[in-house]
Tab-separated table of C-alpha atoms in Angstrom:
chain	number	residue	atom	x	y	z
A	1	UNK	CA	110.227	121.289	113.651
A	2	UNK	CA	109.972	121.534	110.049
A	3	UNK	CA	112.845	121.260	107.646
A	4	UNK	CA	113.140	121.889	103.915
A	5	UNK	CA	113.460	119.187	101.643
A	6	UNK	CA	116.641	120.240	100.182
A	7	UNK	CA	118.393	120.372	103.994
A	8	UNK	CA	116.993	116.793	104.882
A	9	UNK	CA	120.276	114.852	105.172
A	10	UNK	CA	118.486	111.438	103.709
A	11	UNK	CA	117.403	113.583	100.401
A	12	UNK	CA	119.495	113.170	97.202
A	13	UNK	CA	118.636	115.180	94.154
A	14	UNK	CA	121.206	113.112	92.266
A	15	UNK	CA	119.675	109.472	93.560
A	16	UNK	CA	116.132	111.091	92.505
A	17	UNK	CA	117.306	111.683	89.020
A	18	UNK	CA	118.988	108.426	88.695
A	19	UNK	CA	115.777	106.582	89.871
A	20	UNK	CA	113.280	108.596	87.804
A	21	UNK	CA	115.602	108.049	84.683
A	22	UNK	CA	115.821	104.630	84.740
A	23	UNK	CA	112.077	104.455	83.834
A	24	UNK	CA	111.518	107.549	81.986
A	25	UNK	CA	114.349	108.325	79.900
A	26	UNK	CA	116.661	105.033	80.352
A	27	UNK	CA	117.018	102.218	78.097
A	28	UNK	CA	113.590	100.608	76.371
A	29	UNK	CA	113.907	97.988	78.959
A	30	UNK	CA	112.591	100.880	81.444
A	31	UNK	CA	109.900	101.500	79.771
A	32	UNK	CA	108.977	98.260	79.286
A	33	UNK	CA	109.005	97.118	82.803
A	34	UNK	CA	106.988	100.136	83.893
A	35	UNK	CA	104.560	99.399	81.177
A	36	UNK	CA	104.161	95.520	82.652
A	37	UNK	CA	104.103	97.127	86.276
A	38	UNK	CA	101.313	99.631	85.575
A	39	UNK	CA	99.406	96.688	84.533
A	40	UNK	CA	99.407	94.835	87.518
A	41	UNK	CA	98.667	97.750	89.440
A	42	UNK	CA	95.608	97.996	87.386
A	43	UNK	CA	94.667	94.161	87.971
A	44	UNK	CA	95.124	94.862	91.910
A	45	UNK	CA	98.355	94.187	93.088
A	46	UNK	CA	98.676	91.535	95.594
A	47	UNK	CA	101.597	90.427	98.038
A	48	UNK	CA	104.765	89.886	96.299
A	49	UNK	CA	102.978	90.578	92.788
A	50	UNK	CA	106.102	91.703	91.549
A	51	UNK	CA	108.001	88.759	93.241
A	52	UNK	CA	107.665	86.239	90.281
A	53	UNK	CA	108.459	88.605	87.219
A	54	UNK	CA	111.255	90.038	89.153
A	55	UNK	CA	112.929	86.676	89.947
A	56	UNK	CA	112.631	85.385	86.464
A	57	UNK	CA	114.191	88.425	85.048
A	58	UNK	CA	111.583	89.900	83.140
A	59	UNK	CA	111.649	93.294	85.485
A	60	UNK	CA	115.336	94.106	85.316
A	61	UNK	CA	114.774	97.521	85.785
A	62	UNK	CA	114.170	96.706	89.572
A	63	UNK	CA	116.863	96.433	91.849
A	64	UNK	CA	114.742	94.187	94.159
A	65	UNK	CA	111.109	92.822	94.058
A	66	UNK	CA	109.442	95.985	95.839
A	67	UNK	CA	111.365	98.298	93.869
A	68	UNK	CA	109.597	101.058	92.549
A	69	UNK	CA	111.667	103.796	93.123
A	70	UNK	CA	111.313	107.177	91.175
A	71	UNK	CA	108.371	105.553	88.902
A	72	UNK	CA	105.942	108.005	87.343
A	73	UNK	CA	102.613	106.511	88.278
A	74	UNK	CA	99.719	108.784	86.740
A	75	UNK	CA	96.186	108.268	85.083
A	76	UNK	CA	95.019	105.164	87.176
A	77	UNK	CA	91.372	104.403	88.653
A	78	UNK	CA	91.386	101.193	90.373
A	79	UNK	CA	89.208	99.537	92.942
A	80	UNK	CA	91.082	96.922	94.557
A	81	UNK	CA	90.038	93.562	96.082
A	82	UNK	CA	90.835	92.853	99.499
A	83	UNK	CA	94.493	92.007	100.370
A	84	UNK	CA	97.451	93.465	100.999
A	85	UNK	CA	97.697	95.165	97.393
A	86	UNK	CA	101.154	96.917	97.721
A	87	UNK	CA	102.660	95.051	100.817
A	88	UNK	CA	106.098	96.151	101.542
A	89	UNK	CA	106.856	98.093	97.908
A	90	UNK	CA	109.023	100.916	98.061
A	91	UNK	CA	107.815	104.532	96.078
A	92	UNK	CA	110.532	106.705	97.281
A	93	UNK	CA	110.985	109.440	95.102
A	94	UNK	CA	108.176	108.223	92.974
A	95	UNK	CA	105.100	110.535	91.348
A	96	UNK	CA	101.646	109.259	91.995
A	97	UNK	CA	99.497	111.649	89.597
A	98	UNK	CA	96.020	111.737	88.886
A	99	UNK	CA	95.023	108.838	90.487
A	100	UNK	CA	91.870	107.189	92.298
A	101	UNK	CA	92.393	104.360	94.358
A	102	UNK	CA	89.609	102.528	96.198
A	103	UNK	CA	90.372	99.797	99.123
A	104	UNK	CA	93.751	99.885	98.535
A	105	UNK	CA	95.806	98.372	101.361
A	106	UNK	CA	99.388	100.061	101.799
A	107	UNK	CA	101.153	97.680	104.788
A	108	UNK	CA	104.838	98.240	105.486
A	109	UNK	CA	105.593	100.761	102.350
A	110	UNK	CA	108.015	103.461	102.042
A	111	UNK	CA	106.731	106.904	100.775
A	112	UNK	CA	110.200	109.001	101.299
A	113	UNK	CA	110.256	112.065	99.128
A	114	UNK	CA	106.905	110.490	97.198
A	115	UNK	CA	104.852	113.485	95.387
A	116	UNK	CA	101.576	113.049	95.128
A	117	UNK	CA	99.186	115.725	93.021
A	118	UNK	CA	95.575	115.272	92.634
A	119	UNK	CA	94.954	111.650	93.792
A	120	UNK	CA	92.287	110.512	95.965
A	121	UNK	CA	92.491	107.263	98.391
A	122	UNK	CA	89.064	106.059	98.988
A	123	UNK	CA	88.586	103.312	101.753
A	124	UNK	CA	92.339	102.717	101.918
A	125	UNK	CA	94.378	101.420	104.619
A	126	UNK	CA	97.832	102.632	105.576
A	127	UNK	CA	99.518	100.948	108.255
A	128	UNK	CA	103.508	99.668	109.674
A	129	UNK	CA	104.733	102.480	107.395
A	130	UNK	CA	105.440	106.050	107.002
A	131	UNK	CA	106.060	109.423	104.490
A	132	UNK	CA	108.995	111.064	105.353
A	133	UNK	CA	109.641	114.332	102.971
A	134	UNK	CA	106.627	113.469	100.867
A	135	UNK	CA	104.964	116.351	99.070
A	136	UNK	CA	101.048	115.969	98.924
A	137	UNK	CA	99.254	118.440	96.744
A	138	UNK	CA	95.545	118.397	95.600
A	139	UNK	CA	95.061	114.826	97.375
A	140	UNK	CA	92.106	113.548	99.287
A	141	UNK	CA	91.772	110.549	101.683
A	142	UNK	CA	88.265	109.505	102.226
A	143	UNK	CA	87.178	107.060	104.798
A	144	UNK	CA	90.973	105.896	104.896
A	145	UNK	CA	92.292	104.092	108.277
A	146	UNK	CA	95.886	105.569	109.348
A	147	UNK	CA	97.228	102.625	111.983
A	148	UNK	CA	99.939	100.925	113.494
A	149	UNK	CA	102.622	103.646	113.656
A	150	UNK	CA	101.437	105.109	110.479
A	151	UNK	CA	103.348	108.392	110.448
A	152	UNK	CA	103.769	111.789	107.851
A	153	UNK	CA	106.654	112.803	109.199
A	154	UNK	CA	108.513	116.185	107.378
A	155	UNK	CA	105.839	116.347	104.653
A	156	UNK	CA	104.531	119.076	102.960
A	157	UNK	CA	100.447	119.332	102.157
A	158	UNK	CA	99.199	121.683	100.126
A	159	UNK	CA	95.162	121.413	99.455
A	160	UNK	CA	94.953	118.149	101.116
A	161	UNK	CA	91.535	116.841	102.251
A	162	UNK	CA	91.033	114.254	105.037
A	163	UNK	CA	86.919	112.984	105.342
A	164	UNK	CA	85.897	110.579	107.869
A	165	UNK	CA	89.396	109.192	108.048
A	166	UNK	CA	90.693	107.543	111.196
A	167	UNK	CA	93.736	107.962	113.000
A	168	UNK	CA	94.505	105.705	115.369
A	169	UNK	CA	97.751	107.532	116.890
A	170	UNK	CA	99.744	110.453	116.409
A	171	UNK	CA	100.300	110.761	112.874
A	172	UNK	CA	101.518	114.472	111.984
A	173	UNK	CA	105.252	115.212	113.053
A	174	UNK	CA	107.278	118.114	111.983
A	175	UNK	CA	104.852	118.527	108.755
A	176	UNK	CA	103.411	121.824	107.314
A	177	UNK	CA	100.463	122.335	105.948
A	178	UNK	CA	98.459	125.458	103.654
A	179	UNK	CA	95.309	127.214	104.620
A	180	UNK	CA	93.388	124.891	102.034
A	181	UNK	CA	94.327	121.416	103.741
A	182	UNK	CA	91.694	120.386	106.110
A	183	UNK	CA	89.960	117.942	108.104
A	184	UNK	CA	86.496	116.906	107.847
A	185	UNK	CA	85.111	114.860	110.953
A	186	UNK	CA	87.569	112.440	112.164
A	187	UNK	CA	86.297	108.873	112.387
A	188	UNK	CA	85.773	107.759	116.039
A	189	UNK	CA	86.624	104.016	115.204
A	190	UNK	CA	88.582	102.114	112.430
A	191	UNK	CA	86.590	101.468	108.989
A	192	UNK	CA	88.859	98.387	108.066
A	193	UNK	CA	88.735	96.816	111.892
A	194	UNK	CA	85.750	98.639	113.607
A	195	UNK	CA	85.748	95.547	116.180
A	196	UNK	CA	89.084	95.037	116.599
A	197	UNK	CA	90.793	96.530	120.217
A	198	UNK	CA	94.331	96.347	118.766
A	199	UNK	CA	93.389	99.024	116.666
A	200	UNK	CA	91.251	101.081	119.070
A	201	UNK	CA	92.488	104.929	119.421
A	202	UNK	CA	93.517	105.283	123.207
A	203	UNK	CA	91.388	108.530	124.657
A	204	UNK	CA	94.739	109.799	125.513
A	205	UNK	CA	96.345	109.880	122.451
A	206	UNK	CA	93.771	112.258	121.066
A	207	UNK	CA	95.385	115.336	122.213
A	208	UNK	CA	98.439	114.253	120.478
A	209	UNK	CA	96.572	114.171	117.395
A	210	UNK	CA	95.422	117.296	117.456
A	211	UNK	CA	98.423	118.628	118.474
A	212	UNK	CA	100.430	117.414	115.695
A	213	UNK	CA	97.783	118.860	113.453
A	214	UNK	CA	97.853	122.087	114.959
A	215	UNK	CA	101.735	122.304	114.702
A	216	UNK	CA	101.536	121.893	111.389
A	217	UNK	CA	99.488	124.776	110.417
A	218	UNK	CA	101.498	126.745	112.713
A	219	UNK	CA	104.596	125.969	110.338
A	220	UNK	CA	102.321	126.847	107.388
A	221	UNK	CA	101.778	130.517	109.301
A	222	UNK	CA	97.993	129.182	109.042
A	223	UNK	CA	96.528	131.222	112.354
A	224	UNK	CA	92.998	129.926	112.082
A	225	UNK	CA	93.109	126.401	111.731
A	226	UNK	CA	95.895	126.418	114.456
A	227	UNK	CA	93.867	128.268	116.453
A	228	UNK	CA	90.879	125.781	116.350
A	229	UNK	CA	93.133	122.523	116.551
A	230	UNK	CA	94.713	124.334	119.929
A	231	UNK	CA	91.352	124.459	121.345
A	232	UNK	CA	90.843	120.882	120.011
A	233	UNK	CA	93.859	119.909	121.839
A	234	UNK	CA	93.408	121.324	125.025
A	235	UNK	CA	89.899	120.180	125.194
A	236	UNK	CA	91.102	117.040	124.482
A	237	UNK	CA	93.596	117.325	127.631
A	238	UNK	CA	90.981	118.081	129.694
A	239	UNK	CA	88.637	115.389	129.263
A	240	UNK	CA	91.293	112.610	128.800
A	241	UNK	CA	94.395	113.313	130.420
A	242	UNK	CA	93.597	115.285	133.428
A	243	UNK	CA	91.853	114.606	136.870
A	244	UNK	CA	90.931	116.080	139.753
A	245	UNK	CA	91.567	119.851	140.317
A	246	UNK	CA	93.464	119.999	137.040
A	247	UNK	CA	90.344	118.743	135.053
A	248	UNK	CA	88.045	121.263	136.892
A	249	UNK	CA	90.434	124.038	136.004
A	250	UNK	CA	90.608	123.056	132.610
A	251	UNK	CA	86.675	123.316	132.176
A	252	UNK	CA	87.080	126.547	133.830
A	253	UNK	CA	89.839	127.847	131.697
A	254	UNK	CA	87.608	126.460	128.447
A	255	UNK	CA	84.082	128.110	130.061
A	256	UNK	CA	85.756	131.569	130.598
A	257	UNK	CA	88.360	132.132	127.942
A	258	UNK	CA	88.120	129.350	125.294
A	259	UNK	CA	91.971	128.424	126.407
A	260	UNK	CA	92.901	132.042	125.172
A	261	UNK	CA	92.032	131.600	121.674
A	262	UNK	CA	88.263	132.037	121.619
A	263	UNK	CA	87.439	135.778	123.104
A	264	UNK	CA	83.391	135.408	122.454
A	265	UNK	CA	83.361	132.844	125.336
A	266	UNK	CA	84.420	135.361	127.582
A	267	UNK	CA	82.701	138.294	126.339
A	268	UNK	CA	79.177	135.841	126.263
A	269	UNK	CA	79.858	134.780	129.982
A	270	UNK	CA	80.564	138.537	130.684
A	271	UNK	CA	77.359	139.674	129.311
A	272	UNK	CA	75.904	136.922	131.339
A	273	UNK	CA	77.460	137.700	134.378
A	274	UNK	CA	76.054	141.471	134.032
A	275	UNK	CA	72.635	140.486	133.397
A	276	UNK	CA	72.641	137.899	136.350
A	277	UNK	CA	74.006	140.542	139.024
A	278	UNK	CA	72.068	143.683	137.798
A	279	UNK	CA	68.991	141.548	138.606
A	280	UNK	CA	68.471	143.339	142.000
A	281	UNK	CA	69.015	146.420	140.533
A	282	UNK	CA	66.513	146.046	138.153
A	283	UNK	CA	63.845	144.569	140.456
A	284	UNK	CA	64.288	147.755	142.620
A	285	UNK	CA	64.514	150.770	139.551
A	286	UNK	CA	63.006	148.826	137.149
A	287	UNK	CA	64.599	147.327	133.855
A	288	UNK	CA	66.073	150.507	132.557
A	289	UNK	CA	67.077	151.839	135.061
A	290	UNK	CA	68.407	148.725	136.698
A	291	UNK	CA	70.665	147.865	133.843
A	292	UNK	CA	72.198	151.464	133.685
A	293	UNK	CA	73.024	151.627	137.381
A	294	UNK	CA	74.341	147.622	137.170
A	295	UNK	CA	76.607	148.859	134.068
A	296	UNK	CA	77.596	151.624	136.070
A	297	UNK	CA	79.365	149.232	138.324
A	298	UNK	CA	80.199	146.610	136.141
A	299	UNK	CA	81.980	148.570	133.533
A	300	UNK	CA	82.719	151.068	136.542
A	301	UNK	CA	81.846	153.955	134.820
A	302	UNK	CA	79.685	155.452	137.628
A	303	UNK	CA	76.275	155.662	136.110
A	304	UNK	CA	73.725	157.054	138.241
A	305	UNK	CA	75.798	156.680	141.670
A	306	UNK	CA	73.457	159.123	143.322
A	307	UNK	CA	71.357	156.065	143.782
A	308	UNK	CA	73.875	154.007	146.233
A	309	UNK	CA	72.759	156.156	148.925
A	310	UNK	CA	69.092	154.976	148.482
A	311	UNK	CA	70.202	151.012	148.849
A	312	UNK	CA	70.474	149.024	151.539
A	313	UNK	CA	74.031	147.941	153.190
A	314	UNK	CA	73.152	144.384	151.332
A	315	UNK	CA	72.749	146.088	147.688
A	316	UNK	CA	75.509	148.473	148.519
A	317	UNK	CA	78.010	145.396	149.043
A	318	UNK	CA	76.123	143.850	146.237
A	319	UNK	CA	77.294	146.796	143.868
A	320	UNK	CA	80.852	146.189	145.107
A	321	UNK	CA	80.749	142.738	144.198
A	322	UNK	CA	79.454	143.726	140.774
A	323	UNK	CA	82.139	146.044	140.421
A	324	UNK	CA	84.709	143.416	141.606
A	325	UNK	CA	83.305	140.949	138.526
A	326	UNK	CA	83.504	143.551	136.047
A	327	UNK	CA	87.299	144.778	136.522
A	328	UNK	CA	87.757	140.859	136.225
A	329	UNK	CA	85.830	140.286	132.985
A	330	UNK	CA	87.151	143.291	131.263
A	331	UNK	CA	90.952	142.436	131.936
A	332	UNK	CA	90.041	139.074	131.053
A	333	UNK	CA	88.713	140.192	127.832
A	334	UNK	CA	91.162	142.667	127.106
A	335	UNK	CA	94.017	139.823	127.581
A	336	UNK	CA	92.206	137.253	125.202
A	337	UNK	CA	91.817	139.654	122.743
A	338	UNK	CA	95.242	141.048	122.813
A	339	UNK	CA	96.515	137.063	122.700
A	340	UNK	CA	93.857	136.723	119.815
A	341	UNK	CA	94.915	139.730	117.495
A	342	UNK	CA	98.427	139.660	117.835
A	343	UNK	CA	98.526	136.145	117.223
A	344	UNK	CA	97.633	136.567	113.589
A	345	UNK	CA	100.346	139.365	113.396
């Protein structure tokens, strides 16, 4: 369950202010160090790219060589060289705004309580890390990989877009999405490691991927998208997590009711069944009269019941069968529509 930021025990407004002030409103050294670090990021970062300057005493604002906590990083457009560009960097309480990063690697980083605004990440890789209590606003991930136990935990997403991204495992836990957050074409394989079996998503994990997304939309009270990913979750469970009669039962529920969230599936199957069951009457009485007679049976409204006496025993039994199916479909349609309608309210 999503917990508001100010209620998280690990969050400290005092610590946030302290970390932010040392770069922005503290000594001249803080502003100087920030400028030097930004230049190194523009150059592409790299593994331990701050270690030498920190150990030489040139970045005294930092409390350790990976410490970018509370820093404001903005207005950057960088294409990174291949490598671990930000390995182990701690971005906790940082603000990353109006940035475009291409081909950046973020292995084992920390993004606790980080704020992202108006950012774009293109072909980036995120691994062995997580975002906890982070806030993402109007941010876009295009062709990015999220692998090796990466997780968004208790994060707030507003206007975030994931386009052709790869999720190796379920990555959303106790998050909250707004209605403008969307997912466009989840990638089936890793784009950074397409040939590696170690980064291949297990089919039985797909349902949990969809479940995390669905739960986040529910937390944001976004009914349409939560319903969509509920359907995808149940569909994945049927295809990859069930066997035998349970799998058959799942396919049946999908066909007749769309797992309770697609009344159009029930209506179309109901219409098809009505036409199919009315064929014998259409052959006997003609198309129009046969449809009216069949409708009387299917909808239990008794149209042209005087024709029953003219039917042979087999078609009289068929009339009862059509009535039974009509009652079943009407009850099912009302149930699905009620769930669909009340869920939005």
